[in-house]
Coordinates of C-alpha atoms in Angstrom, one line a residue:
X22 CA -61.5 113.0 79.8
X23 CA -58.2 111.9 79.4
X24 CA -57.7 108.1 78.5
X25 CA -56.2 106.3 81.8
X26 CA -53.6 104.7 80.0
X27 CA -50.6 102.2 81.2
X28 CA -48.1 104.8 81.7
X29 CA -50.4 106.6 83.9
X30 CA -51.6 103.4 85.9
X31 CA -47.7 103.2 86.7
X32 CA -47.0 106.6 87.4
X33 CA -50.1 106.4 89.9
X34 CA -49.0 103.9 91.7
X35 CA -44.8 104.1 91.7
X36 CA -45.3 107.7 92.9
X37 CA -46.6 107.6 96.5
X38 CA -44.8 103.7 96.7
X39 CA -41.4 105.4 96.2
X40 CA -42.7 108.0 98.6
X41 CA -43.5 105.5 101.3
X42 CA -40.1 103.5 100.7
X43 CA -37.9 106.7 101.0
X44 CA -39.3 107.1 103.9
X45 CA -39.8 104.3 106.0
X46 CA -35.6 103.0 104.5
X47 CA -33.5 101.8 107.8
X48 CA -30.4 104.4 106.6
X49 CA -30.8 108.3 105.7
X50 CA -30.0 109.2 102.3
X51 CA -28.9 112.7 103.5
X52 CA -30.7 113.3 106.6
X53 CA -34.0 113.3 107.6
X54 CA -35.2 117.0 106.4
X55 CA -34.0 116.8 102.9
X56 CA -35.0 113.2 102.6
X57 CA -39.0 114.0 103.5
X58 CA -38.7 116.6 100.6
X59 CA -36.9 115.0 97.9
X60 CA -39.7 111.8 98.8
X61 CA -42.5 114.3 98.2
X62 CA -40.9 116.0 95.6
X63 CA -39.8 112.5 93.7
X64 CA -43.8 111.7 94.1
X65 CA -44.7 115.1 92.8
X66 CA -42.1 114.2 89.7
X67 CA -43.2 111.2 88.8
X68 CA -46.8 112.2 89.0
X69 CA -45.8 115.1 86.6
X70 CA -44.2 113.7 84.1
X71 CA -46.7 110.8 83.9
X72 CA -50.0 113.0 84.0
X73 CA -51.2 110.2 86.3
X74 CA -53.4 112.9 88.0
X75 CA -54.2 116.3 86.7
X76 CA -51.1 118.4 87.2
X77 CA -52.8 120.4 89.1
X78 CA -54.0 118.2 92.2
X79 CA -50.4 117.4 92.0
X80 CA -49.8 120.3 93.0
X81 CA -51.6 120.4 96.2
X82 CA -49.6 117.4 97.8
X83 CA -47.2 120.0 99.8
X84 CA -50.1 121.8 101.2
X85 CA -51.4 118.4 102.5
X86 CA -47.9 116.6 103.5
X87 CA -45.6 119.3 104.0
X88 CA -47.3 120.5 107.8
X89 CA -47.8 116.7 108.1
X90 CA -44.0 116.0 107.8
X91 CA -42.7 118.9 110.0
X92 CA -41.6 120.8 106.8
X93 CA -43.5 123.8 107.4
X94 CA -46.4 125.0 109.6
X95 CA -49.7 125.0 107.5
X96 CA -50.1 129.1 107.3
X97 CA -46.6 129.3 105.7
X98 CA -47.1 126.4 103.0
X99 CA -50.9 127.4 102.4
X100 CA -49.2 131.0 101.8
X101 CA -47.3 130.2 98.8
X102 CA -50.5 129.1 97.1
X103 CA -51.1 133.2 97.6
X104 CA -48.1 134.2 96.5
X105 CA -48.5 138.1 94.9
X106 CA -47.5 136.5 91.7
X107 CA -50.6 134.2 91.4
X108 CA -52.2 137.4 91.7
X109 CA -50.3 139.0 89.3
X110 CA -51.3 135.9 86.7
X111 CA -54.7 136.2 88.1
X112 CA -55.0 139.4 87.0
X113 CA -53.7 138.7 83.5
X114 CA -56.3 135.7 83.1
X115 CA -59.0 138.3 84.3
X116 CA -57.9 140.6 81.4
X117 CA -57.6 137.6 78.8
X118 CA -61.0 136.7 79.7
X119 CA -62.8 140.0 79.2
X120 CA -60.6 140.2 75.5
X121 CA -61.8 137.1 74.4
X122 CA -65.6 138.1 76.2
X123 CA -66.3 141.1 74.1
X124 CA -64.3 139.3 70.9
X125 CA -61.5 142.1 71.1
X126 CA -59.1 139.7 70.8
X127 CA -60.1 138.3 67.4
X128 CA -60.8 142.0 65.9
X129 CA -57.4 142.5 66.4
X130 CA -56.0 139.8 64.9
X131 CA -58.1 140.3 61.7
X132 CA -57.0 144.0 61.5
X133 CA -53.3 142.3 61.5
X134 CA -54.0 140.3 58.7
X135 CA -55.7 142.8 56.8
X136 CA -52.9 144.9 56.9
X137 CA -49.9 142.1 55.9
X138 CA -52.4 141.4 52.6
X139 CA -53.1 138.8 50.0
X140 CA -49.9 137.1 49.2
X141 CA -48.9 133.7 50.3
X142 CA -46.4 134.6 52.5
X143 CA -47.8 137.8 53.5
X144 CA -50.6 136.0 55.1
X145 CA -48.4 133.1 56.8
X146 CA -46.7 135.9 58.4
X147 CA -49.8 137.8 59.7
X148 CA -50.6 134.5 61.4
X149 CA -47.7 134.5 63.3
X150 CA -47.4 138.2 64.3
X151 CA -51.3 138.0 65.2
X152 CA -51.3 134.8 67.2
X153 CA -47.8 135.6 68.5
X154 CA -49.4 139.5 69.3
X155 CA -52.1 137.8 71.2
X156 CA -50.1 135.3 73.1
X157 CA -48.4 137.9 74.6
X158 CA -51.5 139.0 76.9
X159 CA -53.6 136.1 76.6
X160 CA -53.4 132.3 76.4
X161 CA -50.8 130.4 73.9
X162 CA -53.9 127.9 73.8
X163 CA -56.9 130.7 73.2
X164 CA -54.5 132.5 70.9
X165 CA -54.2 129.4 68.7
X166 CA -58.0 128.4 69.5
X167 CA -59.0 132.3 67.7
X168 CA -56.7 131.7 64.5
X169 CA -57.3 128.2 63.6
X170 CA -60.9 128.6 62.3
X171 CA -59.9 131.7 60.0
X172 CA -57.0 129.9 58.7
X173 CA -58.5 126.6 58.0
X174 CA -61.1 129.1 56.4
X175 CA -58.6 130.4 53.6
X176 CA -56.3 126.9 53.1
X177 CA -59.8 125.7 52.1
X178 CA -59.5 128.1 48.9
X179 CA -57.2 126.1 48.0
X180 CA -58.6 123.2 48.6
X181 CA -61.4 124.1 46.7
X182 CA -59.8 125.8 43.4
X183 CA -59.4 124.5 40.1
X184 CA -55.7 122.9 40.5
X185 CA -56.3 121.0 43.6
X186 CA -54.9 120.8 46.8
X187 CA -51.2 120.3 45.0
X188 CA -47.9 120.2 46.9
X189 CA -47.5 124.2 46.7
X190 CA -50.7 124.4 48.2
X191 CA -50.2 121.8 51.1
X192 CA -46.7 123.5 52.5
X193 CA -49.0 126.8 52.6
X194 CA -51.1 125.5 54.6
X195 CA -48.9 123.3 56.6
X196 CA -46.7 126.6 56.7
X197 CA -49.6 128.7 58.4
X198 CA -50.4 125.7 60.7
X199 CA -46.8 125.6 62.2
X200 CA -46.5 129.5 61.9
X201 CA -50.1 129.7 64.5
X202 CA -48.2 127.1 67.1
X203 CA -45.3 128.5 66.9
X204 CA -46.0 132.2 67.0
X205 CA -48.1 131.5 70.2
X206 CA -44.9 129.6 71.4
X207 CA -42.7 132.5 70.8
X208 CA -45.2 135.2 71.9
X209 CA -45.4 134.1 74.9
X210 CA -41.9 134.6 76.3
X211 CA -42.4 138.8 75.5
X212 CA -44.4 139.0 79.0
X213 CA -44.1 138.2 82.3
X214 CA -47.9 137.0 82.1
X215 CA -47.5 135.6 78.6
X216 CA -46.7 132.1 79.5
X217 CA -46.7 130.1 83.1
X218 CA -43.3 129.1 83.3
X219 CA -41.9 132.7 83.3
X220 CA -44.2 133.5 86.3
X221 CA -43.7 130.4 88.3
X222 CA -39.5 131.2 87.8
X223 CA -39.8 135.1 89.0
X224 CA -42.3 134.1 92.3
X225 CA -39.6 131.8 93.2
X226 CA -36.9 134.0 93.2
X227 CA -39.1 136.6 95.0
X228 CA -39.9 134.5 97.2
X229 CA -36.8 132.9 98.0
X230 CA -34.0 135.5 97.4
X231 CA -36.0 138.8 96.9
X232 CA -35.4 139.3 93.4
X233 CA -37.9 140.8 91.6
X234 CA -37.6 141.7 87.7
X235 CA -40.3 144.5 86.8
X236 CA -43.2 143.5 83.9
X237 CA -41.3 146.4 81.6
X238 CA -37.9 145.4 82.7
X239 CA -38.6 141.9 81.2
X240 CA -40.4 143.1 77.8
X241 CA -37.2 145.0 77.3
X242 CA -35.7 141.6 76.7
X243 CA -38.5 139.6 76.3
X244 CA -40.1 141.3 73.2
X245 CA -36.9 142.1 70.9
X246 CA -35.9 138.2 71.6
X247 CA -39.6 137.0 70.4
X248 CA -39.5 139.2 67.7
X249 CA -35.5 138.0 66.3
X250 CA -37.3 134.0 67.1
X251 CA -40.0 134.9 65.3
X252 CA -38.1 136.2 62.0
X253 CA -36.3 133.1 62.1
X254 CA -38.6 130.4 62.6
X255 CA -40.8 132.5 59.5
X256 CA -37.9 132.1 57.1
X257 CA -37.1 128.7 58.2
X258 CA -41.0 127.3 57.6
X259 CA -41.3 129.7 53.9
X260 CA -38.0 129.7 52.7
X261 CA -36.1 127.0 54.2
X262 CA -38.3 124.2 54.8
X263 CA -41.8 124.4 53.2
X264 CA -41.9 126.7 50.1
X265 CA -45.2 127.7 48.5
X266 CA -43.9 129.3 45.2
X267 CA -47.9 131.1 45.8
X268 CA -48.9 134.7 44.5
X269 CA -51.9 135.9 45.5
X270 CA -54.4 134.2 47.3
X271 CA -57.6 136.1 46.3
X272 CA -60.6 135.9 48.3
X273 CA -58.6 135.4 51.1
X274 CA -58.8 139.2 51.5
X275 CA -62.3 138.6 50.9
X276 CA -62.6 135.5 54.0
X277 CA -60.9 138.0 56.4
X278 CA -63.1 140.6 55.6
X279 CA -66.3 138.6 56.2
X280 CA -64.9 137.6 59.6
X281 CA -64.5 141.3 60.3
X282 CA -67.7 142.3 59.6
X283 CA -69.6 139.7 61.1
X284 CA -68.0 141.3 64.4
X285 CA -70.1 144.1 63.7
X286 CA -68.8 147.5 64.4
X287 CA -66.8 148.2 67.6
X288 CA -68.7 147.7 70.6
X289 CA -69.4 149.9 73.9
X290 CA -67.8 146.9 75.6
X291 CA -64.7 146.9 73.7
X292 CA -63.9 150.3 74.1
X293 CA -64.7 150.1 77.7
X294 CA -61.8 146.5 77.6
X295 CA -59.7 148.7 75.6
X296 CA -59.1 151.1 77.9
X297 CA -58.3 149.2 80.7
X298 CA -56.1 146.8 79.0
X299 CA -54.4 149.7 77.5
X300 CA -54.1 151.7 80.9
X301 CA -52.8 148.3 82.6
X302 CA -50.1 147.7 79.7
X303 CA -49.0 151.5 79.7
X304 CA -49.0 151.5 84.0
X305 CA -47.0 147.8 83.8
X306 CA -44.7 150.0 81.2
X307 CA -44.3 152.9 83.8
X308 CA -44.1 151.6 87.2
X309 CA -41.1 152.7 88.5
X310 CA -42.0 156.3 86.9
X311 CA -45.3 156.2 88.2
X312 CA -44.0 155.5 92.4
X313 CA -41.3 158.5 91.9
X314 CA -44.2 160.9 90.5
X315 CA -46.6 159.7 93.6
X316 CA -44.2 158.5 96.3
X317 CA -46.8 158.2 99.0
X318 CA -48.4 154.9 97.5
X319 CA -46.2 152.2 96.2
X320 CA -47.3 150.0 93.1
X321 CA -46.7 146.7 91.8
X322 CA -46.9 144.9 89.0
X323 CA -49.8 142.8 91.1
X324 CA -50.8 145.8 92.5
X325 CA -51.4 146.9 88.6
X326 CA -53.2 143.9 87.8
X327 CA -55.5 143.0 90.8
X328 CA -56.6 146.5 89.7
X329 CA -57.2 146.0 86.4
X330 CA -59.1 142.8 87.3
X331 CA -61.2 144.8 89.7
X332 CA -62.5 147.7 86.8
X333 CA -63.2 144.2 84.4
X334 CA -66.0 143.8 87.1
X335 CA -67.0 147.0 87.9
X336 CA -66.7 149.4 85.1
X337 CA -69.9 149.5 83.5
X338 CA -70.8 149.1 79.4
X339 CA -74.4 150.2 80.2
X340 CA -75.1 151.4 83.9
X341 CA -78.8 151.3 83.7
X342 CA -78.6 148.1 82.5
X343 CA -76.0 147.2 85.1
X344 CA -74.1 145.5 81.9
X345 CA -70.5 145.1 82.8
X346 CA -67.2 143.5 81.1
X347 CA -67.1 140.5 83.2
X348 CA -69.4 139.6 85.7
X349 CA -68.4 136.7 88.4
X350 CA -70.5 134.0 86.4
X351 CA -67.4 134.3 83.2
X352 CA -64.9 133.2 86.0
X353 CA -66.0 129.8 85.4
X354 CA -63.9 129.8 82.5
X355 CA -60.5 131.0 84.1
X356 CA -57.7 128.3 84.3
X357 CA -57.9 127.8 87.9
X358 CA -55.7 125.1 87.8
X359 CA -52.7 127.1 86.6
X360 CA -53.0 129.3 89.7
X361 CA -52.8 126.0 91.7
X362 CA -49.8 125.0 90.4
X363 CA -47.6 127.9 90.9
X364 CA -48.6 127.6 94.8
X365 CA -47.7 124.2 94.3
X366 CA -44.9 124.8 92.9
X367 CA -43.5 127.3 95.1
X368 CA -44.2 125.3 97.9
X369 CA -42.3 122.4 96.7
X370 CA -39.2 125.5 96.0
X371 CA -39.9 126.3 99.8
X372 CA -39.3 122.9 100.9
X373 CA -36.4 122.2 99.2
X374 CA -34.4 125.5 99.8
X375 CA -35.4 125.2 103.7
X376 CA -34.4 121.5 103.7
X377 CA -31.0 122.8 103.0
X378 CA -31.0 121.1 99.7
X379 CA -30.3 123.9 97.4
X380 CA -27.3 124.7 99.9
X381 CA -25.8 121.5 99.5
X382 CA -26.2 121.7 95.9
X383 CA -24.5 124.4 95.8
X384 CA -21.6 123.1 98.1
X385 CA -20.9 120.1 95.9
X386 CA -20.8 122.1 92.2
X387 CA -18.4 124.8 94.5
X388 CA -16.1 121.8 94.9
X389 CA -15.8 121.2 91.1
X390 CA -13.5 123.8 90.1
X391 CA -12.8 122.8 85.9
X392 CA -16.3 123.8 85.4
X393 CA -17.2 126.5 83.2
X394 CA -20.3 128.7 84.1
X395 CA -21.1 129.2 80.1
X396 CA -20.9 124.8 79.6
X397 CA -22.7 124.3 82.4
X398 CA -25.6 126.9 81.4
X399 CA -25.4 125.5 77.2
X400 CA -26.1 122.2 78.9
X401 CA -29.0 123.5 80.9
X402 CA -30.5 125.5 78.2
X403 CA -30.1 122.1 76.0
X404 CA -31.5 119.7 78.5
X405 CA -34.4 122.1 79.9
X406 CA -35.3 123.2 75.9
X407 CA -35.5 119.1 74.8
X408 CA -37.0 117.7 77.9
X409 CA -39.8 120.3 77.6
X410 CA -40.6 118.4 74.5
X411 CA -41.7 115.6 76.8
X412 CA -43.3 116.8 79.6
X413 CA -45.4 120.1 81.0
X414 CA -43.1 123.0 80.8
X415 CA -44.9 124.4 84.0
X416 CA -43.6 121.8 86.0
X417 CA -40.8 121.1 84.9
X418 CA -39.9 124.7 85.2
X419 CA -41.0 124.0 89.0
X420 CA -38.4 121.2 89.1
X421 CA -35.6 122.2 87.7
X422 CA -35.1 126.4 88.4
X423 CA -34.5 126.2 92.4
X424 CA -31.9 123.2 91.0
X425 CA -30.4 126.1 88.7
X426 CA -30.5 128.3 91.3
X427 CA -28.5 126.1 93.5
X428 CA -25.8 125.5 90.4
X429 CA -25.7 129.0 90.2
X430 CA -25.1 129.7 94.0
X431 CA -22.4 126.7 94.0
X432 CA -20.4 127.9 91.0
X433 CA -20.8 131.8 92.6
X434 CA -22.0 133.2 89.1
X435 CA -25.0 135.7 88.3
X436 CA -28.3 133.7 89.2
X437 CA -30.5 135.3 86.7
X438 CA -27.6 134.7 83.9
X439 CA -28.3 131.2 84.3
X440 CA -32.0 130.9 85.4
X441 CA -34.1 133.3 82.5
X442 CA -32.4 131.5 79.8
X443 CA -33.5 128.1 81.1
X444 CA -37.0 129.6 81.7
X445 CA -37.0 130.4 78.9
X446 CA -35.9 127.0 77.1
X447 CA -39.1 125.5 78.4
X448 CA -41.2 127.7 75.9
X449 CA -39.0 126.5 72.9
X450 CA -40.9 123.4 72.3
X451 CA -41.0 123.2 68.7
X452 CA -40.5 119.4 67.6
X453 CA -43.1 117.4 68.6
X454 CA -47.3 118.0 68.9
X455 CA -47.5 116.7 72.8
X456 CA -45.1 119.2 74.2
X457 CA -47.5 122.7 74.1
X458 CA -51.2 123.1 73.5
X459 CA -50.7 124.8 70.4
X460 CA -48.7 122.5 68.7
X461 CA -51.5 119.7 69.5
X462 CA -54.1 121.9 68.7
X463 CA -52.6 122.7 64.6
X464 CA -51.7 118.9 64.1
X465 CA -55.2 117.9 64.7
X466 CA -56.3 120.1 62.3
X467 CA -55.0 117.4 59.6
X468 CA -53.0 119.7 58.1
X469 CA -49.7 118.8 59.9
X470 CA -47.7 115.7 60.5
X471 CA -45.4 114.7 63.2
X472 CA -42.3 114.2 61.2
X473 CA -42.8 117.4 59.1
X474 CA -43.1 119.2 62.8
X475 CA -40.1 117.7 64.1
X476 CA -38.0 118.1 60.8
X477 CA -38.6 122.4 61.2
X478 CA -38.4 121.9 65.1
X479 CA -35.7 120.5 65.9
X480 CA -33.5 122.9 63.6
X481 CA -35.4 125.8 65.3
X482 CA -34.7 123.8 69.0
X483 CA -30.5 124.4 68.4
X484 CA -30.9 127.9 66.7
X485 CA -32.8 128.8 70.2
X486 CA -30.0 127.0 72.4
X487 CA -27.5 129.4 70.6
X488 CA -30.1 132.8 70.6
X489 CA -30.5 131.6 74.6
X490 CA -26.9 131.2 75.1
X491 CA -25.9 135.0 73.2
X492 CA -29.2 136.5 75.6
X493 CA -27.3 135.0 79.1
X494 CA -23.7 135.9 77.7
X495 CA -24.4 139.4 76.3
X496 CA -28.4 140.9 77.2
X497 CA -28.7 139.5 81.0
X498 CA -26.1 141.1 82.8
X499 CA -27.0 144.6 80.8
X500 CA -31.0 144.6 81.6
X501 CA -30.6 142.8 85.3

């Protein structure tokens, strides 16, 4: 449990105070529908950004104010919380489950890193493309949580030779440390279902303006910009920052190895996971094929993956033993949470565009002609990517992309120019071991410190402010 700490003790009581003082003030701020949402949404901030609760029950307070306040009727808040895309995430967690279940997920990655071999940097990068490979379909948090045993497992070789632990020895392993956070950082922006943020920005827009940006339409951007990210921030850690000056590590082939074959060989059950993951990904891929070849039914990406969820349950390893991939039992384990907060989230989206706040965002940045579309979204991109650092990029994702949105609408410039690359910001928390799970995770391995963190990160924050820029400027308007 979470210490209860000062900053939390503030956060729980200046939340719902401001709330009550907003609302009960003599004079309207703007008038009285926008000022019940931005007092339930300035409650909902504070409470975010000081963890004073769980995020997540955070996230409920629309459901339980919003019909309260006249803001919406109960049925149409409560329905955000089922929005198709917390199905669509659902789904995704249902599949990451049943990988991690049948230890597919882990079998993978050690096939990775017995095929980039022995040498120092050859095995720093086969952390990254494994846990980045990973992140894609599952967790960032439970790709990070698979590697960190098996790489603690070969820095001890080091450890443990004749030489010492001496300095080349410590930036390899502080370089395969940063490589697993960050490769589950970066692999997580390839897929719509990679990381929350991505999912909580394209329900909005669905929701609110009918957009909707296909799974496969967004690897086509998503995975080549992981993939240039990812070739940077492994020559900035090996060659830049932390050089091993290592050969060969031996029996690290050897440690990998071991790991493999205490799997055992491949399972019924992750044949039976296999296929279905590999049936979702290739359906996700060929969507829009798929409804032209069988026009009479009409698919969706949450269609896809409610599906997929569905055959986790009911496709069977061993019928006569009624042995199954998942059974309901495993859903114990899902991050239930998560799925609250996008409802939450959208909600909160709901309110504020109905309020007619977005709109009169929108009016006021109309009225200021000398701006430039490309300043304003370098700004974003730069205040979203260093303010992630700080706080969950979930929410703050929640917070800030209808604000974009209304920017966008105000300035009369290409909404999704503006909006993916500050989506996408949120994931590019590199500098500091608070601002994603898996960078807490590797710096309490020992093996990391915060200034050496911040002294690769914050060099690999600007390099993603400019790769974001160049993808809103040149990739958006071609792929949406």
């Amino acid at each position: 449990m979470k210490e209860f700490t000062l900053s939390r003790k503030i956060g729980f009581i200046i939340g719902p105070l401001l709330y009550i003082l907003l609302l009960a003030a003599p004079v309207e701020l703007i008038n009285p529908a926008i000022d019940k949402v931005i007092a339930v949404a300035l409650w909902m901030i504070i409470w975010w950004v000081t963890e004073a609760v769980s995020i997540s029950v955070t996230a409920l307070i629309p459901l339980a104010l919003f019909p309260l306040l006249g803001i919406g009727d109960i049925k149409e808040v409560a329905s955000n919380y089922a929005n198709p895309i917390v199905y669509l995430f659902f789904g995704g967690f249902v599949i990451a489950l049943a990988l991690e279940k049948v230890n597919l997920h882990k079998r993978i990655a050690l096939s990775i890193l017995k095929i980039t071999g022995t040498k120092a940097n050859g095995i720093i990068l086969g952390f990254m493309i494994a846990t980045g490979l990973m992140s894609m379909w599952i967790s960032n948090t439970a790709s990070t949580v698979v590697m960190l045993p098996i790489a603690v497992s070969v820095i001890q070789l080091l450890i443990d030779d004749e030489d010492g632990f001496t300095k080349n020895d410590r930036n390899f392993a502080l370089s395969i440390m940063l490589g697993i956070a960050f490769g589950a950082n970066i692999g997580g922006m390839a897929t719509l279902i990679g990381t929350p943020p991505n999912s909580v920005m394209l329900a909005f827009l669905n929701e609110s303006y009918n957009i909707d940006i296909g799974f496969f339409q967004w690897m086509k951007m998503g995975v080549p910009f992981s993939i240039i990210l990812m070739i940077i921030t492994y020559f900035m850690i090996t060659r830049v920052f932390y050089k091993n000056n290592l050969g060969t590590i031996g029996k690290s082939g050897n440690i990998i190895q071991t790991e493999l074959d205490k799997l055992g060989p491949v399972s019924k059950g992750e044949k039976v996971v296999l296929a279905i993951f590999l049936i979702t990904a290739i359906s996700w891929m060929l969507r829009s094929y798929l409804n032209q070849l069988l026009p009479e039914i009409t698919l969706t990406d949450t269609t896809i993956s409610v599906i997929a969820a569905l055959l986790m349950f009911i496709v069977p390893i061993d019928y006569k033993k009624g042995s199954f991939p998942l059974n309901w039992e495993d859903t114990s384990r899902l991050p239930w949470g998560i799925l609250i907060l996008f409802g939450g989230g959208l909600a909160l989206a709901s309110g504020l565009a109905q309020s007619g706040f977005i709109d009169m965002i929108g009016s006021y940045i109309s009225q200021q002609e000398d701006w430039s579309m490309w300043v304003v979204t370098a700004v974003l991109i730069f205040l979203m990517l260093f303010m992630t650092e700080l706080m969950s990029n979930v929410a703050l994702v929640t917070i800030l992309v209808p604000l974009v949105v209304g920017i966008a609408i105000g300035m009369d410039v290409p909404m999704l120019q503006m909006v993916i690359p500050v989506t996408l910001a949120s994931s590019c928390a590199f500098m500091l071991p608070m601002a994603t799970p898996p960078n807490a995770i590797v710096f309490a391995s020992g093996h990391v410190r915060v200034n050496q963190m911040a002294r690769v990160g914050v060099f690999l924050n600007l390099i993603s402010v400019g790769l974001l820029f160049a993808l809103a400027y040149y990739v958006v308007p071609v792929l949406f």
